[in-house]
Short mmCIF file of C-alpha atoms in Angstrom, two decimals:
data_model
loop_
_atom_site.label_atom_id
_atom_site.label_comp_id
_atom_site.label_asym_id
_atom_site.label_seq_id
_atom_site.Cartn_x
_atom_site.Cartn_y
_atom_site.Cartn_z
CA UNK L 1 117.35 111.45 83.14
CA UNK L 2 115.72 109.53 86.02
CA UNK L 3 112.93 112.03 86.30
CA UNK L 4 112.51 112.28 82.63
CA UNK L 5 112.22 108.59 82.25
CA UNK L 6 109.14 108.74 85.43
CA UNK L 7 107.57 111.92 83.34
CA UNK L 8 107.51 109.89 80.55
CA UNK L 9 106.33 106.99 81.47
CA UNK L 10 103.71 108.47 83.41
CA UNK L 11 102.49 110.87 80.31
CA UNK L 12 102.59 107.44 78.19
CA UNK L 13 100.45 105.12 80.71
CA UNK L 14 98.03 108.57 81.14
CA UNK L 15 97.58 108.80 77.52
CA UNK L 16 96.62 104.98 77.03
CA UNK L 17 94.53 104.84 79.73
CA UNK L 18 92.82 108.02 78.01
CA UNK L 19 92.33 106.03 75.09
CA UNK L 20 91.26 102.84 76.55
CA UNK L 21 88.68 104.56 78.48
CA UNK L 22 87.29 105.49 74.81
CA UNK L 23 87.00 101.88 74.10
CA UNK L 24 84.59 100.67 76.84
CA UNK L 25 80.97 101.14 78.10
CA UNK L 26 79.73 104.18 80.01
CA UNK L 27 78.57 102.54 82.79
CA UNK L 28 82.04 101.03 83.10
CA UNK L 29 84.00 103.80 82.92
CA UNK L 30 81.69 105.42 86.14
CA UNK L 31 82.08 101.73 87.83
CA UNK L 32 86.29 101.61 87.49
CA UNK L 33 88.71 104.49 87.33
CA UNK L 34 91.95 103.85 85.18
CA UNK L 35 92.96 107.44 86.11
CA UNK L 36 93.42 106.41 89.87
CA UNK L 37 95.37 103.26 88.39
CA UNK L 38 97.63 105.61 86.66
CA UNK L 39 97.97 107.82 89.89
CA UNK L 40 99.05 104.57 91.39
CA UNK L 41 101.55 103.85 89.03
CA UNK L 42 102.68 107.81 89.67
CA UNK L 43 103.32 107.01 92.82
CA UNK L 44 105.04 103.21 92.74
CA UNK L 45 107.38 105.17 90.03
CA UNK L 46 107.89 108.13 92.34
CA UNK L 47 108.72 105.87 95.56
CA UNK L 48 111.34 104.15 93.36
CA UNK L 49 113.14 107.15 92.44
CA UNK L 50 113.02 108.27 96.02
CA UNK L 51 114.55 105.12 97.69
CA UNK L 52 117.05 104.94 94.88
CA UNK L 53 118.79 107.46 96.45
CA UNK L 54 118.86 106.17 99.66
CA UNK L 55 120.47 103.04 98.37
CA UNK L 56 123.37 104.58 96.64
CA UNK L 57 124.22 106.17 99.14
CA UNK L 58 125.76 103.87 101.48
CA UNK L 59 127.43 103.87 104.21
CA UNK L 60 131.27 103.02 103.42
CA UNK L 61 133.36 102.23 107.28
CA UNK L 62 136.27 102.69 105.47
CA UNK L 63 136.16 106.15 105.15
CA UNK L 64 135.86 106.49 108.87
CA UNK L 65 139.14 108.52 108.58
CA UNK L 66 140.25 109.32 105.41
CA UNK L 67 143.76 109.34 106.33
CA UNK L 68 146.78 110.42 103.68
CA UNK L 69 149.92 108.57 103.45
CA UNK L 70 152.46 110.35 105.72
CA UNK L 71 149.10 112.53 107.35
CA UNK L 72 150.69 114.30 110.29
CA UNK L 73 147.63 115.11 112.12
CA UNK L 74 147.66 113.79 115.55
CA UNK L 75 146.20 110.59 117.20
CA UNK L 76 143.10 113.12 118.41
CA UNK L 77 142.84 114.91 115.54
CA UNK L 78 142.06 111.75 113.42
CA UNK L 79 140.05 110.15 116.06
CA UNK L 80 137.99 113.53 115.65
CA UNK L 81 137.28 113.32 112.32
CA UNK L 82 136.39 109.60 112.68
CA UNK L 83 133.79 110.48 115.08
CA UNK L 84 132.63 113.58 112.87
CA UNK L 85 132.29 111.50 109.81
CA UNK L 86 130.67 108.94 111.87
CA UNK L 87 127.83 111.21 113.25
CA UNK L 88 127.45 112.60 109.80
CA UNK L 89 126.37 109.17 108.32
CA UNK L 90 124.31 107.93 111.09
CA UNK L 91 122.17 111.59 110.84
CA UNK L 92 122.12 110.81 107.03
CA UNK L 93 120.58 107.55 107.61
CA UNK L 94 118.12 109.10 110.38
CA UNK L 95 116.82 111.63 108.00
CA UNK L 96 116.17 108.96 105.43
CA UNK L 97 114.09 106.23 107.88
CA UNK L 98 112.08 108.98 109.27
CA UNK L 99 110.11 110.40 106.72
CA UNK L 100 110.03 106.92 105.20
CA UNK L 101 108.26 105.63 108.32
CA UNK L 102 105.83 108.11 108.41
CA UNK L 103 104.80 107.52 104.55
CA UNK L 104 104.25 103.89 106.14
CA UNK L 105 102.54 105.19 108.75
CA UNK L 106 100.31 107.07 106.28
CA UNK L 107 99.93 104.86 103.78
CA UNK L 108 96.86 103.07 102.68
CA UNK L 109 97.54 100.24 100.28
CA UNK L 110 98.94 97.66 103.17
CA UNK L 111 96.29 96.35 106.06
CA UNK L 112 97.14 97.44 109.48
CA UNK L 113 98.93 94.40 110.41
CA UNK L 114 101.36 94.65 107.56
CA UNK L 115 101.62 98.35 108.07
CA UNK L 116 101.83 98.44 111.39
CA UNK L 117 104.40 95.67 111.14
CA UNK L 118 106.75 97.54 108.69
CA UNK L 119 106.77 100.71 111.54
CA UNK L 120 107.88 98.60 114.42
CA UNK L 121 110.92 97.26 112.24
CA UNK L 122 111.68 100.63 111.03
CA UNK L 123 111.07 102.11 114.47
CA UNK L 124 113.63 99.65 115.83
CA UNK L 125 116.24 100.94 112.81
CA UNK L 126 115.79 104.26 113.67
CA UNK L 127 116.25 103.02 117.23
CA UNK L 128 119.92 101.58 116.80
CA UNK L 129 120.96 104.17 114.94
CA UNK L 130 120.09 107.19 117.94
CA UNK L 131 122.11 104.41 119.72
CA UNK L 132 125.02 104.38 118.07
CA UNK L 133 125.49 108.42 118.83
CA UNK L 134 127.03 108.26 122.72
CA UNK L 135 128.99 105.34 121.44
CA UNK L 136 130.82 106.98 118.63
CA UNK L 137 130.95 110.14 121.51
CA UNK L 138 132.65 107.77 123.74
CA UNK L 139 134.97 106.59 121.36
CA UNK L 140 138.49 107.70 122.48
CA UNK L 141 141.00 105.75 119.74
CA UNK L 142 141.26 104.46 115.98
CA UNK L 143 140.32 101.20 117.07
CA UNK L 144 137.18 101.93 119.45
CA UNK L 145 136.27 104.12 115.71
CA UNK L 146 136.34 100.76 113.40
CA UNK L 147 134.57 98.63 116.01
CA UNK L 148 131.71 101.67 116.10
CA UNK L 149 132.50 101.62 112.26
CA UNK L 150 131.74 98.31 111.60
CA UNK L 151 128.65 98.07 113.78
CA UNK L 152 126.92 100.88 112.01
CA UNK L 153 127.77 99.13 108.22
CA UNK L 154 126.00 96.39 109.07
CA UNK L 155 122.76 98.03 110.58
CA UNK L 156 123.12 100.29 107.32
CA UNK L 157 123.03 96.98 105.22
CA UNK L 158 119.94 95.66 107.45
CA UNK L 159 118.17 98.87 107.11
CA UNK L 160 118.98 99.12 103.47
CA UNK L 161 116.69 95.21 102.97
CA UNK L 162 114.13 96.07 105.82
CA UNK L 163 113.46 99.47 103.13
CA UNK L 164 113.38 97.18 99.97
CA UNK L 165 111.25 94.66 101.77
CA UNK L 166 108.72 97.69 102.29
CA UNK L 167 108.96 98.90 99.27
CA UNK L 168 108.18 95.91 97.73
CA UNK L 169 105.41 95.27 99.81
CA UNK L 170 103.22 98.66 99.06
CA UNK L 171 104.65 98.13 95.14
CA UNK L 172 102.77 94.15 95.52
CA UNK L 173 99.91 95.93 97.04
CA UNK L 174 99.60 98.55 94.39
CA UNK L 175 100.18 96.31 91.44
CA UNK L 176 97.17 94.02 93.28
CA UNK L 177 94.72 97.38 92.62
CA UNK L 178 96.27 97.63 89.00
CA UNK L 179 95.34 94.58 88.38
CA UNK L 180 91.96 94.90 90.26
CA UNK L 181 91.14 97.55 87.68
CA UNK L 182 92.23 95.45 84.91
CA UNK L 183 90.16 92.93 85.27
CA UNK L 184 87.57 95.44 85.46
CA UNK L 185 88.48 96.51 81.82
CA UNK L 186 88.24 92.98 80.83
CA UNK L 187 84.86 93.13 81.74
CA UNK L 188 84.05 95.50 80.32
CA UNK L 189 85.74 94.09 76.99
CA UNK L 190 83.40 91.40 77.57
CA UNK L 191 80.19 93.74 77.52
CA UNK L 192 81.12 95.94 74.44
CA UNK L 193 81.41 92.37 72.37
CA UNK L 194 78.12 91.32 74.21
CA UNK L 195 76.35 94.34 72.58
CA UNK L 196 77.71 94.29 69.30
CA UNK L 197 76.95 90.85 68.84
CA UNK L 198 73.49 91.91 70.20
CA UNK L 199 73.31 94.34 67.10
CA UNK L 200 74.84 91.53 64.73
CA UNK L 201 78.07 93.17 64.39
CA UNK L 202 81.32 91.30 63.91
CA UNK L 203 83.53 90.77 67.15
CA UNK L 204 86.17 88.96 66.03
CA UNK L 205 88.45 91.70 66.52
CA UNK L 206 87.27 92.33 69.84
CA UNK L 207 87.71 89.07 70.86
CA UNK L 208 90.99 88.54 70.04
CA UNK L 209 91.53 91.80 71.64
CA UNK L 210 90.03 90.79 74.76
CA UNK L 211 92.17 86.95 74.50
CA UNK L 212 95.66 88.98 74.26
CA UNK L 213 94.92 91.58 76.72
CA UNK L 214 94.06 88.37 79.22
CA UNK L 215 97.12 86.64 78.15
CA UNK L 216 98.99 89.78 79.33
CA UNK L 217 96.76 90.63 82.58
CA UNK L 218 97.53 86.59 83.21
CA UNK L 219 101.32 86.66 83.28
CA UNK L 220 101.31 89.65 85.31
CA UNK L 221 98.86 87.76 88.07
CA UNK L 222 101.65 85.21 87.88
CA UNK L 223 104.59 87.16 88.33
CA UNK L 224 103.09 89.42 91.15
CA UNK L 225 102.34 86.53 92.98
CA UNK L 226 105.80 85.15 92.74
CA UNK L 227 106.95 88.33 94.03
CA UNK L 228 104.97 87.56 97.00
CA UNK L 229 106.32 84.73 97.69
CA UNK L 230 109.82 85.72 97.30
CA UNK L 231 108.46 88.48 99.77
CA UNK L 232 107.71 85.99 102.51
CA UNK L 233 110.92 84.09 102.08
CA UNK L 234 112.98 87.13 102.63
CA UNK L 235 111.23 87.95 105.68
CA UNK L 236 112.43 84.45 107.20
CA UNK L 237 115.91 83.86 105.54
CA UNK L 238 118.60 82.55 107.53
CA UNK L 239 121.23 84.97 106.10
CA UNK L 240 121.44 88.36 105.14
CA UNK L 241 123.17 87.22 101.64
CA UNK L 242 120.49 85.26 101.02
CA UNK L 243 117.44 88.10 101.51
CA UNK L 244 119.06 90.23 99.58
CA UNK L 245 119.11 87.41 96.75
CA UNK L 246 115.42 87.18 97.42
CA UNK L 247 114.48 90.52 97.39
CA UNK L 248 116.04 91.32 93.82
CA UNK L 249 114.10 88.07 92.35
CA UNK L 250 110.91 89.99 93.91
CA UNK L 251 112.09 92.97 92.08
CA UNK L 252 112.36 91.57 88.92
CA UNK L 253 109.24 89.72 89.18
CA UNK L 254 107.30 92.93 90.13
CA UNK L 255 108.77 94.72 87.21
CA UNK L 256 107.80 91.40 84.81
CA UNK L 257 104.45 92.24 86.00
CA UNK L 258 104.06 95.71 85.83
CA UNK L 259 105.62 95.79 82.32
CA UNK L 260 103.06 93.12 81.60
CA UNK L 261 99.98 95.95 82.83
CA UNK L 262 101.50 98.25 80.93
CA UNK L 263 101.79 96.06 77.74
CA UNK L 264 97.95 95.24 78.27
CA UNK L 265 96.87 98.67 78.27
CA UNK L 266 98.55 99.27 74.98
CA UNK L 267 96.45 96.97 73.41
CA UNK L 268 93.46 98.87 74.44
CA UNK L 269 95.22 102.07 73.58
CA UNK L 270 95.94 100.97 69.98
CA UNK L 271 92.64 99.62 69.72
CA UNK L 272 91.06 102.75 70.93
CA UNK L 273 93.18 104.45 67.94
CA UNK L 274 92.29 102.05 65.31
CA UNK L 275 88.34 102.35 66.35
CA UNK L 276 88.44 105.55 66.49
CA UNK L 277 90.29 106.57 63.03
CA UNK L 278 87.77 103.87 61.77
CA UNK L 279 84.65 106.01 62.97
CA UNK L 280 85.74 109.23 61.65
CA UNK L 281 86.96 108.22 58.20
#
């Protein structure tokens, strides 16, 4: 369902922005690209679903050992599978900070500070993890298993914000180039009423076209840069309760904003359909 809902939305957001490209100038439409917006959005959409993943699957100490009431298995046999299950998990988490690194690494829509900033934290994940492998090896009892346990549910909580914090920051950075683009298309609004007006046509339409599609591109500004700031304050907080309460308010502020993008570009895409059923009558 997941990838359904992404196909969709992406074949919805392609097909206005296929529209609204009927509704403005020429020289607009060579000056600002809505398809590499929507390849944007592809990609925010597709780095979601990725990372989802990765969240859900948690690391749970608890199950360190699985034991069974009355389990018969002996003292090393347990300790065994403590260390086996142990391994497992931290290889899990290695083999989902690695390639998510180098997509940071790769990655264009954050500057090189910010960028380069995001690899040294995950660098130092991926560092304490590789660390915890001699120490579960050396682990010779149930309890030296917990305290190994323990250690590694708390980086796994740590790594699990550090990812979110990144994600959020390329999602702020790519909603900044949607909205780049549409106040391009407002512009562009703008000239279309310019030269109908020029030719005495009406452009009352247009204009209140134009008014609720920057009503829409507004709110979004807003919310994106609330995200930000929520951003920033996660970065610094004092507890690990407390960025993680941050870093869902960003979510739901970048998702207030892209929903807002999307709603503007459905203007355009209905007015698109009205002109053009109008012009072909």
């Amino acid at each position: 369902m997941k990838y359904f809902a992404i196909t969709l939305c992406t074949a919805i957001i392609s097909a206005s922005a296929f529209l609204a490209l009927s509704f403005v100038d020429e020289v607009f439409l060579e000056n600002t690209s809505i398809a590499k917006t929507q390849a944007v959005q592809e990609k925010s959409l597709a780095a979601e679903e990725q990372f989802a993943t990765a969240k859900g699957d948690s690391f749970t100490a608890g199950k360190a050992f699985g034991e069974k009431k009355g389990s018969l298995d002996s003292m090393e046999t347990m300790v065994g599978r403590g260390k086996n299950y142990l391994l497992t998990q931290v290889n899990n988490r290695l083999n989902q900070l690695r390639p998510f690194r180098t997509r940071i690494e790769n990655i264009t829509a954050l500057s090189d500070s910010e960028r380069k900033s995001l690899v040294s934290e995950l660098s130092a994940e991926i560092d304490m993890f590789e660390a915890f492998k001699p120490e579960i090896n050396r682990s010779a009892t149930k309890q030296d298993i917990r305290n190994v346990a323990d250690k590694i549910k708390a980086e796994w909580i740590k790594s699990r914000l550090t990812v979110a914090r990144a994600e959020g920051q390329i999602l702020a950075e790519k909603e900044n180039q949607l909205i780049s683009d549409a106040d391009a298309a407002s512009l562009g609004i703008q000239k279309r009423i310019d030269a109908l007006k020029a030719s005495g046509k009406n452009t009352k339409a247009h204009e209140q076209l134009l008014s609720a599609y920057d009503q829409k591109i507004a709110s979004a500004k807003q919310d994106i840069a609330a995200a930000k700031e929520k951003s920033g304050a996660a970065a610094s907080a004092s507890t690990e309760d407390e960025k993680e309460k941050l870093i869902k308010g960003k979510d739901l502020l970048l998702k207030s904003g892209h929903d807002s993008i999307t709603d503007a570009y459905k203007l355009l895409t209905e007015a698109a359909r009205q002109e053009f059923s109008q012009r072909y009558k």
